[in-house]
Amino acid sequence: MSTITGTLTHGFKFKEKLQKTFEMSEVETAGALFDAEIESGGLENQLAFNGALIARQLVRIGDCDGPFTLSQIRALTPGDFQVLREAQGKLDRAASSGSMRESEAGTA
């Protein structure tokens, strides 16, 4: 399972201190996708779906270990949410390219 680390611009308040470094993992199962869809009210609400999925993918923010809730993700600034979306996209692309390599190797 791949993970990515990064830094939030504004931070997440935990124990009266702003936490800025984060670690996020790739989506482990289809169940995580289903759960995020249910929690967000459906795929037509992409912003909420991505927020619910980020909550499941975050391993930690600073000293605060996951799991995280959608309410905690909603409390982030738009800039920090964008930082997490970009990290999520990098993980998605890495997982897709890894899957492609495995399937290409199997058909050669």
Coordinates of C-alpha atoms in Angstrom, one line a residue:
M1 CA 0.0 0.0 0.0
S2 CA 1.4 3.4 -1.0
T3 CA 1.4 6.4 1.2
I4 CA 2.2 10.1 0.6
T5 CA 3.3 12.8 3.0
G6 CA 2.9 16.5 2.7
T7 CA 2.3 19.8 4.5
L8 CA -0.9 21.7 5.0
T9 CA -0.7 25.5 4.4
H10 CA -2.8 26.6 7.4
G11 CA -3.0 23.4 9.5
F12 CA -5.4 21.4 11.6
K13 CA -5.9 22.3 15.2
F14 CA -5.3 19.4 17.6
K15 CA -4.7 19.7 21.3
E16 CA -4.5 23.5 21.0
K17 CA -1.7 23.3 18.5
L18 CA -1.7 23.6 14.7
Q19 CA -0.7 20.4 13.0
K20 CA 0.6 20.7 9.4
T21 CA 2.3 17.5 8.2
F22 CA 0.1 14.8 7.0
E23 CA 0.3 11.2 5.7
M24 CA -2.3 9.7 3.4
S25 CA -2.6 6.2 2.1
E26 CA -4.2 4.9 -1.1
V27 CA -7.7 3.6 -1.1
E28 CA -7.5 0.0 0.2
T29 CA -10.8 -1.5 -0.8
A30 CA -13.9 -0.8 -2.9
G31 CA -15.7 -0.7 0.4
A32 CA -14.0 2.5 1.3
L33 CA -15.4 4.0 -2.0
F34 CA -18.9 2.7 -1.2
D35 CA -18.8 4.1 2.3
A36 CA -17.6 7.5 1.1
E37 CA -20.4 7.5 -1.5
I38 CA -23.0 6.7 1.1
E39 CA -21.7 9.2 3.6
S40 CA -21.6 12.0 1.0
G41 CA -25.1 11.3 -0.3
G42 CA -24.0 10.0 -3.7
L43 CA -21.5 10.6 -6.4
E44 CA -23.3 13.6 -7.8
N45 CA -21.9 15.5 -4.8
Q46 CA -18.3 15.2 -5.8
L47 CA -16.9 17.6 -3.2
A48 CA -18.5 15.8 -0.3
F49 CA -17.5 12.4 -1.8
N50 CA -13.9 13.5 -2.1
G51 CA -14.0 14.9 1.5
A52 CA -15.4 11.6 2.8
L53 CA -12.8 9.6 0.9
I54 CA -10.0 11.9 2.2
A55 CA -11.2 11.2 5.7
R56 CA -10.8 7.5 5.1
Q57 CA -7.4 7.9 3.4
L58 CA -5.7 10.2 6.0
V59 CA -3.4 8.2 8.3
R60 CA -2.4 11.2 10.4
I61 CA -2.1 15.0 10.5
G62 CA 0.8 16.0 12.8
D63 CA 0.3 14.3 16.2
C64 CA -3.3 13.4 15.4
D65 CA -3.8 9.9 14.1
G66 CA -6.8 8.8 12.1
P67 CA -9.4 7.8 11.6
F68 CA -10.8 11.2 10.7
T69 CA -14.4 12.3 10.2
L70 CA -16.0 14.3 7.5
S71 CA -16.7 17.1 10.0
Q72 CA -12.9 17.3 10.7
I73 CA -12.2 17.6 6.9
R74 CA -15.0 20.2 6.6
A75 CA -13.2 22.3 9.2
L76 CA -10.1 22.7 7.0
T77 CA -9.4 25.8 5.0
P78 CA -10.2 25.5 1.2
G79 CA -6.4 25.8 0.6
D80 CA -5.7 22.8 2.9
F81 CA -8.5 20.8 1.4
Q82 CA -6.9 21.5 -2.1
V83 CA -3.5 20.3 -0.8
L84 CA -5.2 17.0 0.3
R85 CA -7.0 16.7 -3.0
E86 CA -3.7 17.0 -4.9
A87 CA -2.2 14.3 -2.7
Q88 CA -5.2 12.1 -3.3
G89 CA -4.8 12.6 -7.0
K90 CA -1.1 11.6 -6.9
L91 CA -2.0 8.4 -5.0
D92 CA -4.7 7.6 -7.5
R93 CA -2.3 8.1 -10.4
A94 CA 0.4 6.0 -8.8
A95 CA -2.1 3.2 -8.1
S96 CA -3.4 3.3 -11.7
S97 CA 0.0 3.2 -13.2
G98 CA 1.1 0.4 -11.0
S99 CA -2.0 -1.6 -12.0
M100 CA -1.3 -0.9 -15.6
R101 CA 2.3 -2.2 -15.3
E102 CA 1.1 -5.3 -13.6
S103 CA -1.5 -6.1 -16.2
E104 CA 0.8 -5.2 -19.1
A105 CA 3.4 -7.6 -17.6
G106 CA 0.8 -10.4 -17.4
T107 CA -0.2 -10.1 -21.0
A108 CA 3.3 -9.9 -22.6

